């Protein structure tokens, strides 16, 4: 009887399925980030463009984010893997820091892509490439790390700097994404002119296809970051806009304001539940989208491109033997 009681006390606790799932996602996403980082650093077909520097930056910070989440999150699969007390106390700041890197970098990538679409010859200009290298690696990281370490400065900040950086970069990124979408629509009209023109343009239809493929690469991870951004923005809204919301009838009651707040609370509840899944899958989504949407990563995967634009070009050449000079693969 005594043995039975001792055995019951020593029985293992039931395994939390969420922890197991998080561990699997962290492992898969981490392996994908390491593979992409290796490909970006040592790939033979890698070019010195902004998207390369952006992918390098996102990859190594995503690895740090996954390690931190796996050790310090509420349902961490490997709790206490990082034994530093300072790290545990700063877990939320680390998460804000790593979440800010992708939208911050994409702002520069979008502008570089718009410039290169208009002037393709700048792709081989080392000064142009160096400018965006400096913006995406030293400049971006210095600003992000300053905002992170500003927590320990003896300054009375109006809002925690790293959280404000996260909010600011996400909002600016969304605005620049809209600008880039409008740019793509306008340039698509010029694409039709290039296709049916007999002149030899430096910009081919392939240039515009690559322009459009960058859009889902930036948009899909941004949507996946949405729940975490919304969670970060709640405190900002409460601090600076709660009074205005209360004065305009959004703080409660049975009218439209009360219904609005009730709806927003339900949305926030669902977002908090889904946030870990989105956050842990973002690195894997970035890797997959880089291989699908970015030319040099498609070329790196194998000798044949995932999206075979040359085949499309040959078919058009058969349809228009004496017509427009439509050469998708010719980037000269």
Short mmCIF file of C-alpha atoms in Angstrom, two decimals:
data_model
loop_
_atom_site.label_atom_id
_atom_site.label_comp_id
_atom_site.label_asym_id
_atom_site.label_seq_id
_atom_site.Cartn_x
_atom_site.Cartn_y
_atom_site.Cartn_z
CA UNK A 1 0.00 0.00 0.00
CA UNK A 2 2.89 2.33 0.83
CA UNK A 3 4.60 1.49 -2.45
CA UNK A 4 1.45 2.36 -4.38
CA UNK A 5 1.22 5.81 -2.76
CA UNK A 6 4.88 6.52 -3.45
CA UNK A 7 4.40 5.47 -7.06
CA UNK A 8 1.44 7.81 -7.45
CA UNK A 9 3.41 10.75 -6.06
CA UNK A 10 6.21 10.10 -8.50
CA UNK A 11 3.98 9.74 -11.58
CA UNK A 12 4.91 12.14 -14.41
CA UNK A 13 2.74 15.12 -15.18
CA UNK A 14 0.68 14.99 -18.39
CA UNK A 15 2.43 16.55 -21.38
CA UNK A 16 0.96 19.84 -22.61
CA UNK A 17 0.21 19.35 -26.34
CA UNK A 18 0.75 23.06 -26.98
CA UNK A 19 4.30 22.82 -25.67
CA UNK A 20 5.00 19.86 -27.93
CA UNK A 21 3.56 21.69 -30.94
CA UNK A 22 5.55 24.83 -30.12
CA UNK A 23 8.72 22.77 -29.82
CA UNK A 24 8.16 21.20 -33.24
CA UNK A 25 7.45 24.59 -34.85
CA UNK A 26 10.53 26.17 -33.24
CA UNK A 27 12.72 23.31 -34.46
CA UNK A 28 11.40 23.40 -38.03
CA UNK A 29 11.45 27.20 -38.28
CA UNK A 30 14.93 27.36 -36.74
CA UNK A 31 16.32 24.79 -39.18
CA UNK A 32 14.76 26.68 -42.09
CA UNK A 33 16.29 29.98 -40.89
CA UNK A 34 19.75 28.42 -40.57
CA UNK A 35 19.48 26.94 -44.07
CA UNK A 36 18.34 30.27 -45.54
CA UNK A 37 21.11 32.15 -43.72
CA UNK A 38 23.72 29.74 -45.08
CA UNK A 39 22.28 30.07 -48.57
CA UNK A 40 22.25 33.86 -48.35
CA UNK A 41 25.83 34.13 -47.07
CA UNK A 42 27.51 31.56 -49.31
CA UNK A 43 25.17 31.05 -52.28
CA UNK A 44 26.88 31.41 -55.65
CA UNK A 45 23.91 33.18 -57.23
CA UNK A 46 23.43 35.73 -54.46
CA UNK A 47 23.58 39.37 -55.59
CA UNK A 48 24.41 42.44 -53.52
CA UNK A 49 20.89 43.87 -53.36
CA UNK A 50 18.77 45.08 -50.46
CA UNK A 51 16.71 41.90 -50.24
CA UNK A 52 19.87 39.90 -49.54
CA UNK A 53 20.90 42.10 -46.62
CA UNK A 54 17.32 42.06 -45.36
CA UNK A 55 17.12 38.26 -45.42
CA UNK A 56 20.44 37.96 -43.57
CA UNK A 57 19.25 40.35 -40.89
CA UNK A 58 15.84 38.70 -40.48
CA UNK A 59 17.35 35.19 -40.38
CA UNK A 60 19.75 35.70 -37.51
CA UNK A 61 17.31 37.74 -35.43
CA UNK A 62 14.58 35.15 -36.08
CA UNK A 63 16.88 32.44 -34.72
CA UNK A 64 17.40 34.52 -31.58
CA UNK A 65 13.64 35.05 -31.28
CA UNK A 66 12.94 31.32 -31.53
CA UNK A 67 15.55 30.50 -28.87
CA UNK A 68 14.15 33.17 -26.56
CA UNK A 69 10.56 32.04 -27.09
CA UNK A 70 11.44 28.38 -26.52
CA UNK A 71 12.95 29.24 -23.14
CA UNK A 72 10.98 32.15 -21.72
CA UNK A 73 7.43 32.11 -23.12
CA UNK A 74 4.38 31.18 -21.08
CA UNK A 75 4.23 27.70 -22.63
CA UNK A 76 7.91 27.39 -23.48
CA UNK A 77 8.80 23.85 -24.62
CA UNK A 78 12.26 24.13 -22.99
CA UNK A 79 11.79 26.32 -19.90
CA UNK A 80 14.92 27.62 -18.22
CA UNK A 81 17.06 26.79 -21.27
CA UNK A 82 18.38 30.35 -20.89
CA UNK A 83 19.31 30.68 -17.22
CA UNK A 84 20.06 34.42 -17.24
CA UNK A 85 17.67 36.31 -14.98
CA UNK A 86 18.24 39.53 -16.93
CA UNK A 87 17.18 37.77 -20.13
CA UNK A 88 14.00 36.48 -18.52
CA UNK A 89 13.15 39.91 -17.18
CA UNK A 90 13.68 41.41 -20.67
CA UNK A 91 11.83 38.68 -22.60
CA UNK A 92 9.03 41.01 -23.75
CA UNK A 93 11.55 43.59 -24.96
CA UNK A 94 13.48 40.90 -26.85
CA UNK A 95 10.26 39.80 -28.53
CA UNK A 96 9.43 43.40 -29.50
CA UNK A 97 12.96 43.86 -30.83
CA UNK A 98 12.91 40.80 -33.08
CA UNK A 99 9.38 41.54 -34.34
CA UNK A 100 10.47 45.03 -35.44
CA UNK A 101 13.28 43.84 -37.73
CA UNK A 102 11.13 42.54 -40.61
CA UNK A 103 8.79 45.54 -41.11
CA UNK A 104 11.67 47.98 -40.51
CA UNK A 105 13.82 46.30 -43.16
CA UNK A 106 11.00 45.93 -45.68
CA UNK A 107 10.57 49.72 -45.75
CA UNK A 108 14.04 50.03 -47.30
CA UNK A 109 13.57 46.95 -49.50
CA UNK A 110 10.39 48.39 -51.03
CA UNK A 111 12.08 51.71 -51.83
CA UNK A 112 15.10 49.94 -53.33
CA UNK A 113 12.85 47.73 -55.45
CA UNK A 114 10.94 50.75 -56.79
CA UNK A 115 14.20 52.50 -57.71
CA UNK A 116 15.65 49.40 -59.41
CA UNK A 117 12.43 48.83 -61.34
CA UNK A 118 12.67 52.35 -62.75
CA UNK A 119 16.45 52.21 -63.28
CA UNK A 120 17.53 48.54 -63.66
CA UNK A 121 21.16 49.48 -64.31
CA UNK A 122 21.52 50.48 -60.63
CA UNK A 123 21.41 46.79 -59.67
CA UNK A 124 25.10 46.54 -60.61
CA UNK A 125 26.12 49.88 -59.13
CA UNK A 126 28.28 49.21 -56.08
CA UNK A 127 27.63 52.66 -54.55
CA UNK A 128 23.85 52.13 -54.78
CA UNK A 129 24.16 48.65 -53.26
CA UNK A 130 26.49 49.91 -50.52
CA UNK A 131 23.97 52.58 -49.49
CA UNK A 132 21.27 49.99 -48.86
CA UNK A 133 23.73 47.66 -47.14
CA UNK A 134 24.53 50.45 -44.68
CA UNK A 135 20.83 51.20 -44.18
CA UNK A 136 19.79 47.58 -43.63
CA UNK A 137 22.66 46.26 -41.53
CA UNK A 138 24.46 48.92 -39.42
CA UNK A 139 21.84 51.68 -39.42
CA UNK A 140 18.80 49.49 -38.77
CA UNK A 141 20.49 47.37 -36.11
CA UNK A 142 22.00 50.34 -34.29
CA UNK A 143 18.58 52.02 -34.03
CA UNK A 144 16.90 48.78 -32.90
CA UNK A 145 19.57 48.02 -30.29
CA UNK A 146 19.53 51.62 -29.03
CA UNK A 147 15.76 51.36 -28.49
CA UNK A 148 16.25 48.02 -26.73
CA UNK A 149 18.98 49.21 -24.33
CA UNK A 150 17.23 52.56 -23.76
CA UNK A 151 15.20 50.76 -21.09
CA UNK A 152 18.21 50.95 -18.75
CA UNK A 153 19.02 54.61 -19.47
CA UNK A 154 18.21 57.20 -16.84
CA UNK A 155 15.76 58.96 -19.11
CA UNK A 156 12.06 59.48 -18.56
CA UNK A 157 10.75 58.20 -21.92
CA UNK A 158 7.13 59.06 -22.75
CA UNK A 159 6.73 55.43 -23.90
CA UNK A 160 9.08 52.39 -23.82
CA UNK A 161 11.37 52.96 -26.85
CA UNK A 162 11.47 49.38 -28.13
CA UNK A 163 7.66 49.09 -28.02
CA UNK A 164 7.31 52.44 -29.76
CA UNK A 165 9.78 51.27 -32.44
CA UNK A 166 7.64 48.18 -32.98
CA UNK A 167 4.47 50.25 -33.38
CA UNK A 168 6.10 52.96 -35.49
CA UNK A 169 7.84 50.62 -37.94
CA UNK A 170 4.73 48.48 -38.42
CA UNK A 171 2.53 51.50 -39.19
CA UNK A 172 5.12 52.99 -41.59
CA UNK A 173 5.57 49.58 -43.20
CA UNK A 174 1.81 49.31 -43.84
CA UNK A 175 1.78 52.78 -45.44
CA UNK A 176 4.81 51.97 -47.62
CA UNK A 177 3.14 48.68 -48.63
CA UNK A 178 0.17 50.68 -49.95
CA UNK A 179 2.56 52.99 -51.82
CA UNK A 180 4.33 49.96 -53.31
CA UNK A 181 1.01 48.43 -54.40
CA UNK A 182 0.05 51.67 -56.18
CA UNK A 183 3.52 51.73 -57.78
CA UNK A 184 3.05 48.15 -59.03
CA UNK A 185 -0.32 48.99 -60.56
CA UNK A 186 1.11 52.01 -62.37
CA UNK A 187 4.16 50.10 -63.58
CA UNK A 188 1.95 47.27 -64.84
CA UNK A 189 0.58 49.72 -67.42
CA UNK A 190 4.12 50.46 -68.54
CA UNK A 191 4.74 46.71 -68.71
CA UNK A 192 2.15 46.45 -71.48
CA UNK A 193 4.04 49.13 -73.40
CA UNK A 194 7.29 47.19 -72.99
CA UNK A 195 5.72 43.94 -74.21
CA UNK A 196 4.36 45.40 -77.43
CA UNK A 197 7.25 47.76 -78.12
CA UNK A 198 9.79 46.96 -80.85
CA UNK A 199 12.55 48.84 -79.04
CA UNK A 200 15.06 47.08 -76.82
CA UNK A 201 14.22 48.21 -73.30
CA UNK A 202 16.38 47.56 -70.26
CA UNK A 203 13.17 46.83 -68.42
CA UNK A 204 11.57 43.61 -69.63
CA UNK A 205 8.37 41.89 -68.58
CA UNK A 206 10.55 39.80 -66.27
CA UNK A 207 11.43 42.99 -64.36
CA UNK A 208 7.76 43.65 -63.65
CA UNK A 209 7.07 40.03 -62.66
CA UNK A 210 9.84 40.24 -60.06
CA UNK A 211 8.38 43.57 -58.93
CA UNK A 212 5.00 41.97 -58.22
CA UNK A 213 6.51 38.88 -56.53
CA UNK A 214 8.08 41.09 -53.86
CA UNK A 215 4.60 42.21 -52.78
CA UNK A 216 3.42 38.86 -51.26
CA UNK A 217 6.87 38.39 -49.71
CA UNK A 218 6.28 41.51 -47.63
CA UNK A 219 2.51 41.27 -47.19
CA UNK A 220 2.02 37.72 -45.89
CA UNK A 221 4.48 37.93 -42.94
CA UNK A 222 3.05 41.37 -42.10
CA UNK A 223 -0.43 39.84 -41.79
CA UNK A 224 0.99 37.07 -39.60
CA UNK A 225 2.61 39.71 -37.38
CA UNK A 226 -0.78 41.42 -37.01
CA UNK A 227 -1.92 39.71 -33.76
CA UNK A 228 1.37 40.46 -31.97
CA UNK A 229 1.31 44.05 -33.21
CA UNK A 230 -2.28 44.41 -31.98
CA UNK A 231 -1.30 43.08 -28.57
CA UNK A 232 1.56 45.59 -28.33
CA UNK A 233 -0.66 48.47 -29.43
CA UNK A 234 -3.28 47.85 -26.69
CA UNK A 235 -1.18 49.54 -24.00
CA UNK A 236 -0.38 52.44 -26.35
CA UNK A 237 -4.09 52.96 -27.12
CA UNK A 238 -5.00 52.73 -23.43
CA UNK A 239 -2.40 55.31 -22.46
CA UNK A 240 -2.96 57.90 -25.18
CA UNK A 241 -6.43 57.31 -26.64
CA UNK A 242 -8.56 55.88 -23.82
CA UNK A 243 -9.81 59.31 -22.75
CA UNK A 244 -10.82 60.16 -26.31
CA UNK A 245 -12.56 56.79 -26.71
CA UNK A 246 -14.50 57.28 -23.49
CA UNK A 247 -15.58 60.79 -24.47
CA UNK A 248 -16.82 59.55 -27.86
CA UNK A 249 -18.91 56.70 -26.49
CA UNK A 250 -16.53 53.80 -27.19
CA UNK A 251 -15.85 52.96 -23.56
CA UNK A 252 -18.93 50.99 -22.66
CA UNK A 253 -22.69 51.17 -22.29
CA UNK A 254 -25.32 49.52 -24.41
CA UNK A 255 -25.05 51.71 -27.51
CA UNK A 256 -22.84 51.43 -30.56
CA UNK A 257 -19.78 52.31 -28.49
CA UNK A 258 -20.36 49.43 -26.09
CA UNK A 259 -20.90 46.99 -28.96
CA UNK A 260 -17.72 48.23 -30.63
CA UNK A 261 -15.65 47.69 -27.47
CA UNK A 262 -17.20 44.26 -26.93
CA UNK A 263 -16.31 43.28 -30.50
CA UNK A 264 -12.75 44.58 -30.09
CA UNK A 265 -12.34 42.61 -26.86
CA UNK A 266 -13.42 39.41 -28.63
CA UNK A 267 -11.01 40.10 -31.48
CA UNK A 268 -8.22 40.72 -28.96
CA UNK A 269 -9.02 37.46 -27.18
CA UNK A 270 -8.81 35.46 -30.41
CA UNK A 271 -5.63 37.32 -31.41
CA UNK A 272 -3.92 36.47 -28.11
CA UNK A 273 -4.84 32.80 -28.56
CA UNK A 274 -3.53 32.68 -32.13
CA UNK A 275 -0.47 34.87 -31.55
CA UNK A 276 2.05 32.14 -30.60
CA UNK A 277 1.18 30.09 -33.69
CA UNK A 278 1.62 33.05 -36.02
CA UNK A 279 4.79 34.30 -34.34
CA UNK A 280 6.48 30.89 -34.49
CA UNK A 281 5.45 30.27 -38.11
CA UNK A 282 6.60 33.69 -39.39
CA UNK A 283 10.27 32.60 -39.83
CA UNK A 284 9.17 29.52 -41.77
CA UNK A 285 6.87 31.66 -43.91
CA UNK A 286 9.72 34.09 -44.62
CA UNK A 287 11.96 31.24 -45.77
CA UNK A 288 9.29 29.72 -48.00
CA UNK A 289 8.35 33.06 -49.54
CA UNK A 290 12.00 33.96 -50.15
CA UNK A 291 12.50 30.74 -52.14
CA UNK A 292 9.27 31.27 -54.10
CA UNK A 293 9.24 35.04 -54.64
CA UNK A 294 12.90 36.13 -54.83
CA UNK A 295 14.76 35.28 -58.02
CA UNK A 296 18.22 34.59 -56.63
CA UNK A 297 16.82 32.20 -54.03
CA UNK A 298 14.82 30.34 -56.69
CA UNK A 299 17.98 29.98 -58.74
CA UNK A 300 19.86 28.76 -55.67
CA UNK A 301 17.39 25.95 -55.00
CA UNK A 302 18.15 24.17 -58.28
CA UNK A 303 19.17 24.56 -61.90
CA UNK A 304 15.58 25.18 -63.00
CA UNK A 305 13.50 28.01 -61.58
CA UNK A 306 10.36 27.26 -59.65
CA UNK A 307 8.45 29.70 -61.82
CA UNK A 308 9.64 29.02 -65.37
CA UNK A 309 9.27 32.41 -67.03
CA UNK A 310 11.50 31.39 -69.97
CA UNK A 311 8.92 28.81 -71.07
CA UNK A 312 6.29 31.55 -71.09
CA UNK A 313 8.65 33.72 -73.16
CA UNK A 314 9.20 31.01 -75.80
CA UNK A 315 5.47 30.49 -76.25
CA UNK A 316 4.94 34.20 -76.86
CA UNK A 317 7.80 34.20 -79.36
CA UNK A 318 5.95 31.49 -81.31
CA UNK A 319 2.70 33.47 -81.23
CA UNK A 320 4.44 36.71 -82.30
CA UNK A 321 7.35 35.69 -84.57
CA UNK A 322 7.61 39.18 -86.07
CA UNK A 323 5.87 41.06 -83.29
CA UNK A 324 6.89 42.55 -80.00
CA UNK A 325 10.29 41.77 -78.53
CA UNK A 326 9.06 40.12 -75.36
CA UNK A 327 12.04 38.61 -73.56
CA UNK A 328 11.34 37.71 -70.00
CA UNK A 329 14.71 36.24 -69.28
CA UNK A 330 16.79 38.99 -70.84
CA UNK A 331 17.69 41.44 -68.15
CA UNK A 332 20.34 43.26 -70.17
#
